[in-house]
Short mmCIF file of C-alpha atoms in Angstrom, two decimals:
data_model
loop_
_atom_site.label_atom_id
_atom_site.label_comp_id
_atom_site.label_asym_id
_atom_site.label_seq_id
_atom_site.Cartn_x
_atom_site.Cartn_y
_atom_site.Cartn_z
CA MET J 1 12.34 6.15 -12.92
CA ASN J 2 9.56 4.10 -14.49
CA SER J 3 7.11 6.67 -15.78
CA GLY J 4 4.61 4.08 -16.99
CA TYR J 5 2.39 4.66 -13.95
CA ARG J 6 -0.54 7.02 -14.32
CA GLY J 7 -2.74 6.69 -11.26
CA GLY J 8 -5.82 8.22 -12.85
CA ASN J 9 -5.46 6.08 -15.98
CA VAL J 10 -5.21 2.87 -13.98
CA GLN J 11 -8.44 3.73 -12.18
CA ARG J 12 -10.19 4.64 -15.44
CA LEU J 13 -9.06 1.39 -17.01
CA PHE J 14 -10.42 -0.68 -14.14
CA VAL J 15 -13.76 1.12 -14.17
CA GLN J 16 -14.24 0.73 -17.91
CA LEU J 17 -13.16 -2.92 -17.92
CA ALA J 18 -16.05 -3.66 -15.59
CA PHE J 19 -18.40 -2.87 -18.49
CA GLN J 20 -16.56 -3.80 -21.68
CA PRO J 21 -13.44 -5.64 -22.88
CA ALA J 22 -10.35 -3.97 -24.27
CA VAL J 23 -7.02 -4.73 -25.87
CA LEU J 24 -4.06 -3.78 -23.72
CA VAL J 25 -1.15 -2.48 -25.79
CA ARG J 26 2.23 -2.40 -24.06
CA VAL J 27 5.70 -1.41 -25.19
CA GLU J 28 7.50 -4.75 -25.02
CA SER J 29 10.94 -3.68 -26.27
CA THR J 30 12.60 -0.80 -28.13
CA GLN J 31 15.60 -0.02 -30.29
CA GLY J 32 16.95 3.46 -30.97
CA SER J 33 14.93 6.65 -30.52
CA VAL J 34 11.30 5.99 -29.58
CA PRO J 35 8.45 7.99 -27.98
CA ARG J 36 7.97 5.90 -24.81
CA GLU J 37 9.86 3.49 -22.58
CA VAL J 38 9.38 -0.25 -22.11
CA GLY J 39 6.28 -0.84 -19.97
CA ALA J 40 4.31 2.16 -21.23
CA TRP J 41 0.76 1.14 -22.09
CA MET J 42 -2.62 2.07 -23.41
CA ALA J 43 -5.94 0.26 -23.32
CA VAL J 44 -8.01 0.33 -26.49
CA PHE J 45 -11.78 0.07 -26.08
CA SER J 46 -14.31 0.09 -28.90
CA GLY J 47 -14.84 3.84 -28.61
CA THR J 48 -12.11 5.27 -26.40
CA LEU J 49 -8.50 5.01 -25.24
CA VAL J 50 -6.99 5.00 -21.76
CA GLY J 51 -3.28 5.78 -21.44
CA THR J 52 -0.77 6.40 -24.22
CA ILE J 53 2.23 4.81 -25.90
CA GLY J 54 3.44 8.12 -27.28
CA GLY J 55 0.83 9.47 -29.68
CA GLY J 56 1.33 10.17 -33.37
CA HIS J 57 1.06 7.63 -36.17
CA LEU J 58 2.50 4.83 -34.02
CA GLU J 59 -0.41 5.14 -31.61
CA TYR J 60 -2.86 5.50 -34.51
CA ALA J 61 -1.61 2.30 -36.14
CA ALA J 62 -1.56 0.43 -32.83
CA THR J 63 -5.11 1.55 -32.05
CA ALA J 64 -6.33 0.32 -35.42
CA ARG J 65 -4.62 -3.03 -34.89
CA ALA J 66 -6.08 -3.37 -31.39
CA ARG J 67 -9.60 -2.56 -32.60
CA SER J 68 -9.30 -5.17 -35.34
CA ILE J 69 -8.61 -7.70 -32.58
CA LEU J 70 -11.64 -6.45 -30.64
CA GLN J 71 -13.89 -6.63 -33.69
CA ALA J 72 -12.71 -10.15 -34.48
CA GLY J 73 -13.85 -11.18 -31.02
CA HIS J 74 -10.65 -13.00 -30.17
CA ALA J 75 -10.91 -14.77 -26.82
CA ARG J 76 -8.01 -14.28 -24.45
CA LEU J 77 -5.98 -17.46 -23.99
CA ALA J 78 -3.83 -18.16 -20.93
CA GLY J 79 -0.33 -16.90 -21.63
CA GLU J 80 -1.29 -15.53 -25.04
CA LYS J 81 0.61 -12.53 -26.31
CA VAL J 82 0.76 -11.08 -29.79
CA ILE J 83 3.86 -8.99 -30.41
CA GLU J 84 4.22 -6.84 -33.51
CA ARG J 85 7.12 -4.74 -34.79
CA PHE J 86 6.72 -1.08 -35.75
CA VAL J 87 9.49 0.87 -37.49
CA LEU J 88 9.31 4.61 -36.78
CA GLY J 89 10.21 5.73 -40.24
CA PRO J 90 8.49 7.11 -43.35
CA SER J 91 5.84 4.37 -43.42
CA LEU J 92 4.46 5.64 -40.09
CA GLY J 93 5.10 9.29 -40.83
CA GLN J 94 7.52 9.55 -37.90
CA CYS J 95 11.20 10.43 -38.09
CA CYS J 96 12.37 8.96 -34.75
CA GLY J 97 14.14 6.19 -36.63
CA GLY J 98 13.72 3.64 -33.84
CA VAL J 99 11.89 0.34 -33.59
CA VAL J 100 9.10 -0.49 -31.15
CA HIS J 101 7.77 -3.96 -30.38
CA LEU J 102 4.20 -3.78 -29.07
CA ARG J 103 2.38 -6.47 -27.18
CA PHE J 104 -1.37 -6.76 -27.86
CA GLU J 105 -3.40 -8.55 -25.19
CA PRO J 106 -7.21 -8.86 -25.04
CA VAL J 107 -8.37 -8.22 -21.47
CA SER J 108 -11.64 -8.11 -19.54
CA ALA J 109 -12.90 -7.61 -15.98
CA ALA J 110 -11.77 -11.14 -15.11
CA ASP J 111 -8.15 -10.09 -15.66
CA LEU J 112 -8.16 -7.23 -13.13
CA PRO J 113 -6.34 -9.08 -10.30
CA LEU J 114 -3.45 -9.92 -12.64
CA LEU J 115 -3.33 -6.52 -14.33
CA ALA J 116 -3.08 -4.31 -11.24
CA PRO J 117 0.55 -5.00 -10.20
CA GLY J 118 1.97 -4.74 -13.70
CA LEU J 119 0.26 -1.51 -14.65
CA ALA J 120 0.69 0.39 -11.41
CA GLY J 121 4.47 0.12 -11.47
CA LYS J 122 6.64 1.20 -8.55
CA LEU J 123 5.33 4.10 -6.50
CA LEU J 124 7.86 6.21 -4.63
CA PRO J 125 6.87 7.40 -1.15
CA VAL J 126 6.25 11.07 -0.42
CA ALA J 127 5.41 12.48 3.03
CA LEU J 128 3.50 15.77 2.97
CA PHE J 129 3.27 17.63 6.29
CA GLY J 130 0.49 20.22 6.16
CA GLY J 131 -3.15 20.30 5.11
CA GLY J 132 -3.31 23.93 4.00
CA HIS J 133 -4.05 25.37 0.57
CA VAL J 134 -0.70 24.41 -0.93
CA GLY J 135 -0.98 20.93 0.59
CA HIS J 136 -4.36 20.43 -1.05
CA ALA J 137 -2.99 21.65 -4.39
CA LEU J 138 0.01 19.32 -4.11
CA VAL J 139 -2.19 16.28 -3.54
CA GLN J 140 -3.95 17.02 -6.82
CA ALA J 141 -0.67 17.73 -8.65
CA LEU J 142 0.95 14.49 -7.45
CA ALA J 143 -2.10 12.27 -8.03
CA PRO J 144 -1.24 11.27 -11.64
CA LEU J 145 2.49 10.92 -10.90
CA PRO J 146 4.37 7.81 -9.66
CA PHE J 147 4.19 8.67 -5.96
CA LEU J 148 2.57 7.07 -2.93
CA LEU J 149 1.61 9.95 -0.68
CA THR J 150 1.26 10.07 3.11
CA TRP J 151 -0.51 13.30 4.07
CA ILE J 152 0.08 14.31 7.70
CA ASP J 153 -1.35 17.04 9.93
CA SER J 154 -1.76 17.61 13.67
CA ARG J 155 -5.25 19.12 13.29
CA ASP J 156 -8.55 17.33 13.03
CA GLY J 157 -10.87 17.87 10.11
CA VAL J 158 -8.36 19.26 7.62
CA PHE J 159 -8.41 16.40 5.12
CA PRO J 160 -11.06 16.19 2.38
CA VAL J 161 -13.49 13.28 2.35
CA ASP J 162 -12.35 12.09 -1.07
CA VAL J 163 -8.64 11.74 -1.82
CA PRO J 164 -6.89 9.90 -4.66
CA PRO J 165 -6.42 6.16 -4.07
CA GLN J 166 -2.65 6.42 -3.54
CA VAL J 167 -3.02 9.01 -0.73
CA ALA J 168 -3.15 8.01 2.96
CA CYS J 169 -4.22 10.68 5.47
CA GLU J 170 -2.66 10.55 8.93
CA HIS J 171 -3.36 12.58 12.07
CA SER J 172 -0.29 12.95 14.29
CA GLU J 173 -0.02 14.91 17.54
CA PRO J 174 2.71 15.97 17.92
CA VAL J 175 3.14 16.10 14.18
CA GLN J 176 6.89 15.36 14.23
CA ALA J 177 6.19 11.97 15.80
CA ALA J 178 5.16 10.73 12.35
CA VAL J 179 8.68 11.14 10.97
CA GLN J 180 10.06 7.96 12.49
CA GLY J 181 7.36 5.87 10.84
CA LEU J 182 7.87 7.18 7.30
CA ALA J 183 8.68 4.67 4.60
CA PRO J 184 12.37 4.45 3.67
CA GLN J 185 13.34 6.66 0.72
CA SER J 186 10.47 9.05 1.39
CA ARG J 187 10.62 12.49 -0.18
CA VAL J 188 9.50 14.89 2.57
CA LEU J 189 7.59 18.14 2.06
CA ILE J 190 7.12 20.39 5.11
CA MET J 191 4.41 23.07 5.02
CA SER J 192 2.42 22.95 8.25
CA PHE J 193 0.21 25.74 9.60
CA SER J 194 2.96 27.08 11.90
CA HIS J 195 6.68 27.76 11.78
CA ALA J 196 7.07 26.02 15.13
CA GLU J 197 5.68 22.78 13.70
CA ASP J 198 7.77 23.17 10.56
CA LEU J 199 10.91 23.47 12.67
CA ASP J 200 10.07 20.42 14.79
CA VAL J 201 9.30 18.28 11.74
CA LEU J 202 12.47 19.43 10.02
CA ALA J 203 14.61 18.66 13.07
CA ALA J 204 13.05 15.18 13.30
CA CYS J 205 13.81 14.57 9.62
CA LEU J 206 17.42 15.64 10.04
CA LYS J 207 17.83 13.36 13.07
CA ARG J 208 16.46 10.45 11.07
CA GLN J 209 18.69 11.32 8.13
CA ARG J 210 21.69 11.41 10.48
CA GLY J 211 20.96 7.91 11.75
CA GLN J 212 19.45 6.19 8.71
CA ALA J 213 20.27 8.32 5.63
CA ASP J 214 17.04 7.24 3.98
CA LEU J 215 15.27 10.55 3.25
CA PRO J 216 16.72 11.59 -0.12
CA TYR J 217 14.77 14.86 -0.35
CA ILE J 218 13.71 17.14 2.52
CA GLY J 219 11.88 20.23 1.30
CA LEU J 220 10.70 23.16 3.41
CA ILE J 221 8.24 25.74 2.11
CA GLY J 222 9.27 29.34 2.75
CA SER J 223 11.50 32.22 1.77
CA LYS J 224 15.27 32.58 2.01
CA THR J 225 14.69 34.68 5.12
CA LYS J 226 12.73 31.88 6.76
CA TRP J 227 15.48 29.41 5.93
CA ALA J 228 18.16 31.70 7.38
CA THR J 229 16.23 31.86 10.65
CA PHE J 230 15.72 28.09 10.67
CA ARG J 231 19.41 27.49 9.95
CA HIS J 232 20.42 29.43 13.07
CA ARG J 233 17.92 27.55 15.23
CA LEU J 234 18.94 24.18 13.85
CA GLU J 235 22.62 24.95 14.30
CA ALA J 236 21.80 25.75 17.94
CA ARG J 237 20.31 22.23 18.17
CA GLY J 238 23.61 20.75 17.02
CA PHE J 239 23.09 20.17 13.30
CA THR J 240 26.13 20.71 11.10
CA SER J 241 26.39 22.71 7.89
CA ALA J 242 26.72 19.47 5.94
CA GLU J 243 23.48 18.16 7.44
CA LEU J 244 21.64 21.40 6.79
CA ALA J 245 22.81 21.36 3.16
CA HIS J 246 20.47 18.39 2.67
CA VAL J 247 17.44 20.68 3.09
CA THR J 248 15.82 22.34 0.06
CA CYS J 249 14.35 25.76 0.88
CA PRO J 250 12.68 27.46 -0.91
CA ILE J 251 11.08 24.50 -2.65
CA GLY J 252 10.14 24.19 -6.30
CA VAL J 253 12.10 24.39 -9.54
CA PRO J 254 13.83 27.77 -10.00
CA GLY J 255 12.33 30.40 -12.26
CA ILE J 256 8.68 29.92 -11.32
CA THR J 257 7.70 32.96 -9.27
CA GLY J 258 3.93 32.65 -8.88
CA LYS J 259 2.63 32.21 -5.33
CA GLU J 260 -0.75 30.71 -6.13
CA PRO J 261 -1.11 27.24 -4.52
CA ALA J 262 -1.50 25.48 -7.89
CA VAL J 263 1.61 27.19 -9.27
CA ILE J 264 3.68 26.26 -6.21
CA ALA J 265 2.37 22.69 -6.44
CA ALA J 266 3.40 22.40 -10.09
CA ALA J 267 6.90 23.70 -9.33
CA VAL J 268 7.30 21.31 -6.38
CA ALA J 269 5.98 18.32 -8.34
CA ALA J 270 8.57 19.03 -11.05
CA GLN J 271 11.33 19.24 -8.44
CA LEU J 272 10.29 15.90 -6.94
CA LEU J 273 10.52 14.31 -10.36
CA GLN J 274 13.99 15.81 -10.74
CA SER J 275 15.00 14.33 -7.38
CA VAL J 276 13.95 10.90 -8.59
CA ASN J 277 15.92 11.17 -11.82
CA ALA J 278 19.00 12.41 -9.95
CA ILE J 279 19.31 9.22 -7.94
#
């Protein structure tokens, strides 16, 4: 998984570039143990930073170098790129022992159309069924992570006016009708306002998985008791034990017991990230 995407940071970068130039610092290549992966970035403005290349003395030295470029008033040339080598050893006060090559690139508002695709990275689709308290908390938890979220509910008026830019709200009645139109490789989270809707959405996901095998994660909110009841009902609809084994219920990484919406959302967000790394 490319973890270079930070939705909120991309938006902050674009807003600030509208008012002042910056130097974009990207990890161009690495050798050995290093803080961040190739593609990680930060933007250095005269008085602030957006993003991170790993912190510590490496980031301090890179920030100083970027600000020297800003202060020198270097104009950006087409195709220009300055790449410098940083050894993560005693000279930088870091014991990683690796080598990082950083690319320094002066940028301004005029560069926005070219910057957007490279900084956003690949967003993985997530389908969230349910606009309740946990659904709202999950939208906020997933906003800075590398996911493109489709938020689905059968009720009118459940979505907030303002949602993060990578969230699309969709009204679907019946709600399970939206399953067939989900993007391939969607991670699905089911937490509607009723168990009847949950069951219908889950059955639709299993039917799609049977025919297309393109929903790598299907998560259902609820207890073990709820899942036992759903298993019996789904078996009565003809689903096999192997098919039902594809469902995660309860959802969220084990060991987190809090039931507050924000706590559940954090546990589920972590489990989604695990599902990405497992593939």
